Amino acid sequence: MIELLGKSLSELQEIMVSHKIPKFRGKQLIDYIYSRFIFDFQDMTQFPKSLRDWLEKHCTITLPTIIAESISPEGNTRKLLLELSDGSRIETVLMAQHYGNSICVSSQVGCAMGCVFCASTQGGLFRDLTVAEIVGQVVLFRTLADEAIHSLVIMGAGEPLQNYNNTVQALQLIHEPYAFNISYRKMTISTCGWVPNIYKLADEGLPITLALSLHATNDTVRRQIMPVGARYALDEVLEAVTYYYNTTQRRITFEYILINDVNVSQDEAHQLGRIGKQFPNCHINLIPVNGNEHIQLYKPSNKDMNTFKDIVSSYGVSVTIRKEMGDAIQAACGQLKAAHGRKEEIHE
Ligand code: SF4
């Protein structure tokens, strides 16, 4: 079967032409999928019956299946646990922000990176998502939300720069006016610091925002909570991010998780302020850790978090403490999946 989801207009046209179907049917297919959200070939009534039957026999448009859903009490954060065609499960989150709908997409099933504060990595990496599976999360939420998606972050399960080609290809399709028409400036790729592909992404010429999961201001603490820190030293990571900034001129976002007794001393706040100061217009997102029975890490007191923030801010850097939108719906990476079991591990 030929998977049509995730294919660009020219790829669909090629499929049509190679099967002796007129090229213009490719554009009609794209419109059915991304503008009219019609996925059943027999409902594509602009097509003659013979083409509908051919599509049904040889092609597929595979959307993930919804297994579980959590909605925050305020109704503005909606998280889905989705099952893919091989039984693997991923999470996707839709957040209604004041500026529009923002969607948080996964790039892998599981994750190899082993960050100690993250539920997504507890079963290790199972596999990369395909282009269709990355795009499918957006298509599904677009149909459910029934209104445009304003922005997109690749910040769900997985290290997107490890699944580089599929991630970039999916974003290129999502950007197309015939698909979701989301500007690259409203897309963010979050990385734990996969250095070679930060350079590669910088050279891609796409003005995507880069978010670095920094989470520590020295190598000792970073290695303790992020095993990737043993592969790439902090200096190397920051050098790559500097290259990204200089090449794209895009504002860098730094993510910094606040873990009591681990990375929240006043010295670390000063060091974080000094790091932020090196990147004009950067933003630092402080994220209180979201512990659970599997992740026994605790957030600092509100007073300590505010002191930390004030010190960072004293360096003239834009810094906020992320509102804990997700707490009530287990929105921290991987927690909904953990609560419902990890089906792909049952398959292993
Ligand atoms: S925080 Fe991101 S990179 Fe780290 S283990 Fe979780 S999904 Fe992977």
Coordinates of C-alpha atoms and ligand atoms in Angstrom, one line a residue:
M1 CA 0.0 0.0 0.0
I2 CA 1.2 3.5 -0.8
E3 CA 1.0 5.9 2.2
L4 CA -0.3 9.2 0.9
L5 CA 0.0 11.1 4.2
G6 CA 3.2 13.0 4.6
K7 CA 3.8 13.2 0.8
S8 CA 4.4 16.6 -0.8
L9 CA 2.4 17.8 -3.7
S10 CA 5.1 16.9 -6.2
E11 CA 5.4 13.4 -4.7
L12 CA 1.7 12.9 -5.0
Q13 CA 1.7 14.1 -8.5
E14 CA 4.6 11.7 -9.3
I15 CA 2.6 8.8 -7.8
M16 CA -0.4 9.7 -10.0
V17 CA 1.6 10.1 -13.2
S18 CA 3.6 6.9 -12.6
H19 CA 0.2 5.1 -12.4
K20 CA -1.1 6.8 -15.6
I21 CA -3.5 9.0 -13.6
P22 CA -3.7 12.7 -14.6
K23 CA -1.2 14.9 -12.7
F24 CA -3.9 17.3 -11.5
R25 CA -5.4 14.6 -9.4
G26 CA -2.4 15.0 -7.1
K27 CA -3.5 18.6 -6.2
Q28 CA -7.1 17.4 -5.6
L29 CA -5.8 14.7 -3.3
I30 CA -3.8 17.3 -1.3
D31 CA -6.9 19.5 -1.0
Y32 CA -9.0 16.6 0.3
I33 CA -6.4 15.6 2.9
Y34 CA -5.2 19.0 4.2
S35 CA -8.1 21.4 3.4
R36 CA -11.2 19.3 3.5
F37 CA -10.0 16.6 5.9
I38 CA -11.6 13.8 3.9
F39 CA -9.6 10.6 4.3
D40 CA -12.0 8.0 3.0
F41 CA -11.4 7.6 -0.8
Q42 CA -15.0 6.8 -1.5
D43 CA -16.0 10.3 -0.1
M44 CA -13.7 12.0 -2.6
T45 CA -16.5 12.5 -5.0
Q46 CA -14.6 14.8 -7.4
F47 CA -12.9 11.6 -8.5
P48 CA -14.5 9.1 -10.9
K49 CA -15.5 5.8 -9.3
S50 CA -12.6 4.0 -11.0
L51 CA -10.0 6.3 -9.4
R52 CA -11.7 6.0 -6.0
D53 CA -11.6 2.2 -6.3
W54 CA -7.9 2.3 -7.4
L55 CA -7.0 4.5 -4.5
E56 CA -8.8 2.2 -2.1
K57 CA -7.0 -0.8 -3.4
H58 CA -3.5 0.6 -3.6
C59 CA -3.2 3.6 -1.3
T60 CA -3.9 4.5 2.3
I61 CA -4.1 7.6 4.5
T62 CA -3.2 6.4 8.0
L63 CA -4.0 8.6 10.9
P64 CA -3.1 7.6 14.4
T65 CA -5.9 6.2 16.7
I66 CA -6.8 8.0 19.9
I67 CA -6.3 5.7 22.9
A68 CA -6.7 8.2 25.7
E69 CA -7.3 11.9 26.2
S70 CA -6.8 14.3 29.1
I71 CA -8.2 17.8 29.2
S72 CA -7.0 20.3 31.8
P73 CA -9.6 21.7 34.2
E74 CA -9.5 25.0 32.4
G75 CA -10.0 23.3 29.1
N76 CA -7.1 24.9 27.4
T77 CA -4.7 22.0 27.3
R78 CA -5.6 18.8 25.6
K79 CA -3.4 15.8 25.5
L80 CA -3.8 12.7 23.4
L81 CA -2.3 9.3 23.7
L82 CA -2.1 8.0 20.1
E83 CA -1.5 4.5 18.7
L84 CA 0.3 4.0 15.4
S85 CA -0.2 1.3 12.9
D86 CA 2.4 -1.0 14.5
G87 CA 0.9 -0.6 18.0
S88 CA 3.5 2.0 19.2
R89 CA 2.2 4.8 21.3
I90 CA 3.0 8.5 21.3
E91 CA 1.7 11.6 22.9
T92 CA 0.6 14.9 21.3
V93 CA -0.6 18.0 23.1
L94 CA -2.7 20.9 21.9
M95 CA -2.5 24.1 23.9
A96 CA -5.0 27.0 23.4
Q97 CA -2.8 30.0 23.9
H98 CA -4.0 33.6 23.8
Y99 CA -2.4 34.0 20.4
G100 CA -3.9 30.8 18.9
N101 CA -3.6 27.0 19.0
S102 CA -0.1 25.6 19.6
I103 CA 0.6 21.9 19.1
C104 CA 3.4 19.9 20.7
V105 CA 4.4 16.9 18.5
S106 CA 6.5 13.8 19.2
S107 CA 9.3 12.8 16.8
Q108 CA 10.2 9.3 18.1
V109 CA 8.6 6.4 19.9
G110 CA 10.4 6.6 23.2
C111 CA 13.8 8.3 23.4
A112 CA 17.4 7.2 23.7
M113 CA 18.6 10.3 25.6
G114 CA 17.9 9.1 29.1
C115 CA 17.2 12.5 30.8
V116 CA 16.4 11.6 34.4
F117 CA 13.4 13.9 34.7
C118 CA 11.6 12.6 31.6
A119 CA 9.1 9.8 31.5
S120 CA 9.4 9.4 27.7
T121 CA 12.9 7.8 27.9
Q122 CA 12.1 5.2 30.6
G123 CA 11.6 2.4 28.0
G124 CA 14.5 3.7 25.8
L125 CA 14.1 4.4 22.1
F126 CA 11.7 2.1 20.2
R127 CA 11.9 3.8 16.7
D128 CA 11.9 7.0 14.7
L129 CA 8.5 8.3 13.6
T130 CA 8.0 8.5 9.8
V131 CA 7.1 11.8 8.0
A132 CA 3.5 10.6 7.8
E133 CA 3.4 9.9 11.6
I134 CA 4.8 13.3 12.4
V135 CA 2.4 15.1 10.0
G136 CA -0.5 12.8 11.1
Q137 CA -0.4 14.3 14.7
V138 CA -1.0 17.7 13.2
V139 CA -3.7 16.5 10.8
L140 CA -5.5 14.7 13.7
F141 CA -5.5 17.7 16.0
R142 CA -6.5 20.1 13.2
T143 CA -9.6 18.0 12.6
L144 CA -10.4 17.8 16.3
A145 CA -9.7 21.5 17.1
D146 CA -11.7 22.6 14.0
E147 CA -9.6 25.8 13.8
A148 CA -6.2 26.7 12.5
I149 CA -3.0 25.7 14.2
H150 CA -1.0 28.8 14.9
S151 CA 2.3 27.3 16.0
L152 CA 4.1 24.0 16.4
V153 CA 6.8 22.8 18.8
I154 CA 8.7 19.5 18.3
M155 CA 9.0 19.0 22.0
G156 CA 7.1 15.7 22.7
A157 CA 8.8 12.3 23.0
G158 CA 12.1 11.9 21.2
E159 CA 15.2 13.9 20.2
P160 CA 14.1 15.4 16.9
L161 CA 17.6 16.0 15.7
Q162 CA 18.3 12.3 15.9
N163 CA 15.4 11.8 13.5
Y164 CA 16.6 14.6 11.5
N165 CA 15.5 13.9 7.9
N166 CA 11.9 12.9 8.8
T167 CA 11.5 15.8 11.1
V168 CA 12.7 18.4 8.6
Q169 CA 10.7 16.9 5.8
A170 CA 7.6 16.9 8.0
L171 CA 8.1 20.6 8.8
Q172 CA 8.6 21.5 5.2
L173 CA 5.3 19.9 4.3
I174 CA 3.5 21.5 7.3
H175 CA 4.9 24.8 6.1
E176 CA 3.4 24.5 2.6
P177 CA 0.5 26.8 1.8
Y178 CA -1.4 23.8 0.5
A179 CA -0.9 22.0 3.8
F180 CA -1.0 24.0 7.1
N181 CA 0.7 27.2 5.9
I182 CA 2.5 27.5 9.3
S183 CA 5.5 29.8 9.0
Y184 CA 8.9 28.4 10.0
R185 CA 9.1 31.3 12.5
K186 CA 6.2 29.7 14.3
M187 CA 7.9 26.3 14.5
T188 CA 10.3 25.3 17.3
I189 CA 12.6 22.3 17.4
S190 CA 13.7 21.4 20.9
T191 CA 17.0 19.5 21.3
C192 CA 18.9 18.2 24.2
G193 CA 22.0 19.3 22.4
W194 CA 22.6 16.9 19.5
V195 CA 25.6 19.0 18.3
P196 CA 26.3 17.9 14.7
N197 CA 22.7 18.3 13.7
I198 CA 22.4 21.8 15.3
Y199 CA 25.0 22.8 12.7
K200 CA 23.1 21.0 9.9
L201 CA 19.8 22.6 10.8
A202 CA 21.5 26.0 10.9
D203 CA 22.7 25.5 7.3
E204 CA 19.3 24.3 6.1
G205 CA 18.2 27.9 5.6
L206 CA 14.9 27.5 7.4
P207 CA 14.2 30.2 10.1
I208 CA 13.0 27.7 12.7
T209 CA 13.3 28.6 16.3
L210 CA 15.8 26.4 18.3
A211 CA 15.1 25.6 21.9
L212 CA 18.0 24.1 23.8
S213 CA 17.2 21.9 26.7
L214 CA 20.1 23.3 28.8
H215 CA 19.0 22.2 32.3
A216 CA 22.4 22.7 33.9
T217 CA 25.1 25.3 33.8
N218 CA 28.1 23.0 34.2
D219 CA 29.1 19.7 32.8
T220 CA 29.1 17.8 36.1
V221 CA 25.4 18.5 36.8
R222 CA 24.5 18.2 33.2
R223 CA 26.0 14.7 32.9
Q224 CA 24.3 13.7 36.1
I225 CA 20.8 14.6 34.8
M226 CA 21.3 14.3 31.0
P227 CA 23.5 11.5 29.7
V228 CA 24.0 13.3 26.4
G229 CA 26.2 15.7 28.4
A230 CA 28.8 13.0 28.5
R231 CA 28.9 12.9 24.7
Y232 CA 28.8 16.7 24.1
A233 CA 30.4 19.1 26.6
L234 CA 28.4 22.2 27.5
D235 CA 31.0 24.4 25.7
E236 CA 30.5 22.4 22.5
V237 CA 26.7 22.7 22.7
L238 CA 26.8 26.4 23.3
E239 CA 29.2 26.9 20.4
A240 CA 26.8 25.0 18.1
V241 CA 23.9 27.2 19.4
T242 CA 26.0 30.3 18.8
Y243 CA 26.5 29.2 15.2
Y244 CA 22.7 28.6 14.9
Y245 CA 22.0 32.1 16.2
N246 CA 24.7 33.7 14.0
T247 CA 23.5 31.8 10.9
T248 CA 19.7 32.2 11.3
Q249 CA 19.4 35.3 13.5
R250 CA 16.6 33.5 15.2
R251 CA 16.0 34.1 18.9
I252 CA 17.2 31.1 21.0
T253 CA 15.1 29.7 23.7
F254 CA 16.7 27.9 26.6
E255 CA 14.8 25.4 28.6
Y256 CA 15.9 25.0 32.2
I257 CA 14.2 22.5 34.5
L258 CA 14.1 23.5 38.2
I259 CA 15.0 20.5 40.4
N260 CA 15.3 21.0 44.1
D261 CA 18.8 20.4 45.5
V262 CA 20.2 19.6 42.0
N263 CA 20.5 22.7 39.7
V264 CA 19.0 25.7 41.5
S265 CA 21.7 27.2 43.6
Q266 CA 22.2 31.0 43.5
D267 CA 25.6 30.4 41.8
E268 CA 23.8 28.4 39.1
A269 CA 21.3 31.2 38.6
H270 CA 24.2 33.7 38.1
Q271 CA 25.8 31.3 35.6
L272 CA 22.6 30.9 33.7
G273 CA 22.2 34.7 33.5
R274 CA 25.7 34.9 32.1
I275 CA 25.0 32.2 29.5
G276 CA 21.8 34.0 28.5
K277 CA 23.5 37.3 28.2
Q278 CA 25.7 35.8 25.4
F279 CA 22.6 35.4 23.2
P280 CA 20.9 38.6 22.2
N281 CA 17.1 38.5 22.6
C282 CA 17.2 34.9 23.9
H283 CA 14.5 33.7 26.3
I284 CA 14.9 31.4 29.2
N285 CA 12.0 29.2 30.2
L286 CA 12.3 27.9 33.8
I287 CA 10.2 24.7 34.2
P288 CA 9.4 23.3 37.6
V289 CA 10.1 19.6 37.5
N290 CA 7.0 17.4 37.2
G291 CA 7.8 14.5 39.5
N292 CA 5.7 11.4 39.9
E293 CA 6.0 7.9 41.4
H294 CA 8.6 7.0 38.8
I295 CA 10.5 10.3 38.8
Q296 CA 11.4 11.2 42.3
L297 CA 12.6 14.7 41.8
Y298 CA 11.0 17.7 43.4
K299 CA 10.5 21.3 42.4
P300 CA 11.9 24.0 44.6
S301 CA 9.6 26.2 46.8
N302 CA 7.9 29.1 45.0
K303 CA 10.2 31.5 46.9
D304 CA 13.3 29.7 45.7
M305 CA 12.1 29.6 42.1
N306 CA 11.3 33.3 42.2
T307 CA 14.7 34.1 43.7
F308 CA 16.4 32.0 41.0
K309 CA 14.4 33.8 38.3
D310 CA 15.2 37.3 39.7
I311 CA 18.9 36.5 39.7
V312 CA 18.8 35.4 36.0
S313 CA 16.7 38.4 35.1
S314 CA 19.2 40.8 36.8
Y315 CA 21.5 40.0 33.8
G316 CA 19.0 41.7 31.5
V317 CA 17.8 38.4 30.1
S318 CA 14.1 37.6 29.3
V319 CA 13.1 34.8 31.7
T320 CA 9.8 33.3 32.8
I321 CA 8.7 30.4 35.0
R322 CA 6.5 28.2 32.9
K323 CA 2.9 28.0 34.1
E324 CA 2.3 24.5 35.2
M325 CA -0.5 24.0 32.6
G326 CA 0.1 20.3 32.3
D327 CA 0.2 19.2 35.9
A328 CA -3.5 18.3 36.1
I329 CA -3.4 16.3 32.9
Q330 CA 0.0 14.6 33.2
A331 CA 1.3 16.8 30.4
A332 CA 4.9 16.3 31.3
C333 CA 6.6 14.4 28.5
G334 CA 5.7 10.7 28.5
Q335 CA 3.5 10.7 31.6
L336 CA 0.2 9.9 30.0
K337 CA 1.8 7.1 28.1
A338 CA 3.4 5.8 31.3
A339 CA 0.0 5.8 33.0
H340 CA -1.5 3.7 30.2
G341 CA 1.4 1.3 29.8
R342 CA 3.9 1.2 26.9
K343 CA 2.3 -1.0 24.3
E344 CA 5.4 -1.2 22.1
E345 CA 7.4 -2.7 25.0
I346 CA 4.7 -5.4 25.3
H347 CA 5.4 -6.2 21.6
E348 CA 9.1 -6.6 22.2
Ligands
SF4_1 S1 13.6 15.4 27.7 FE1 13.5 15.1 25.4 S2 15.6 14.4 24.9 FE2 15.4 14.1 27.1 S3 14.8 12.0 27.4 FE3 12.9 13.3 27.3 S4 12.3 13.2 25.2 FE4 14.4 12.5 25.2

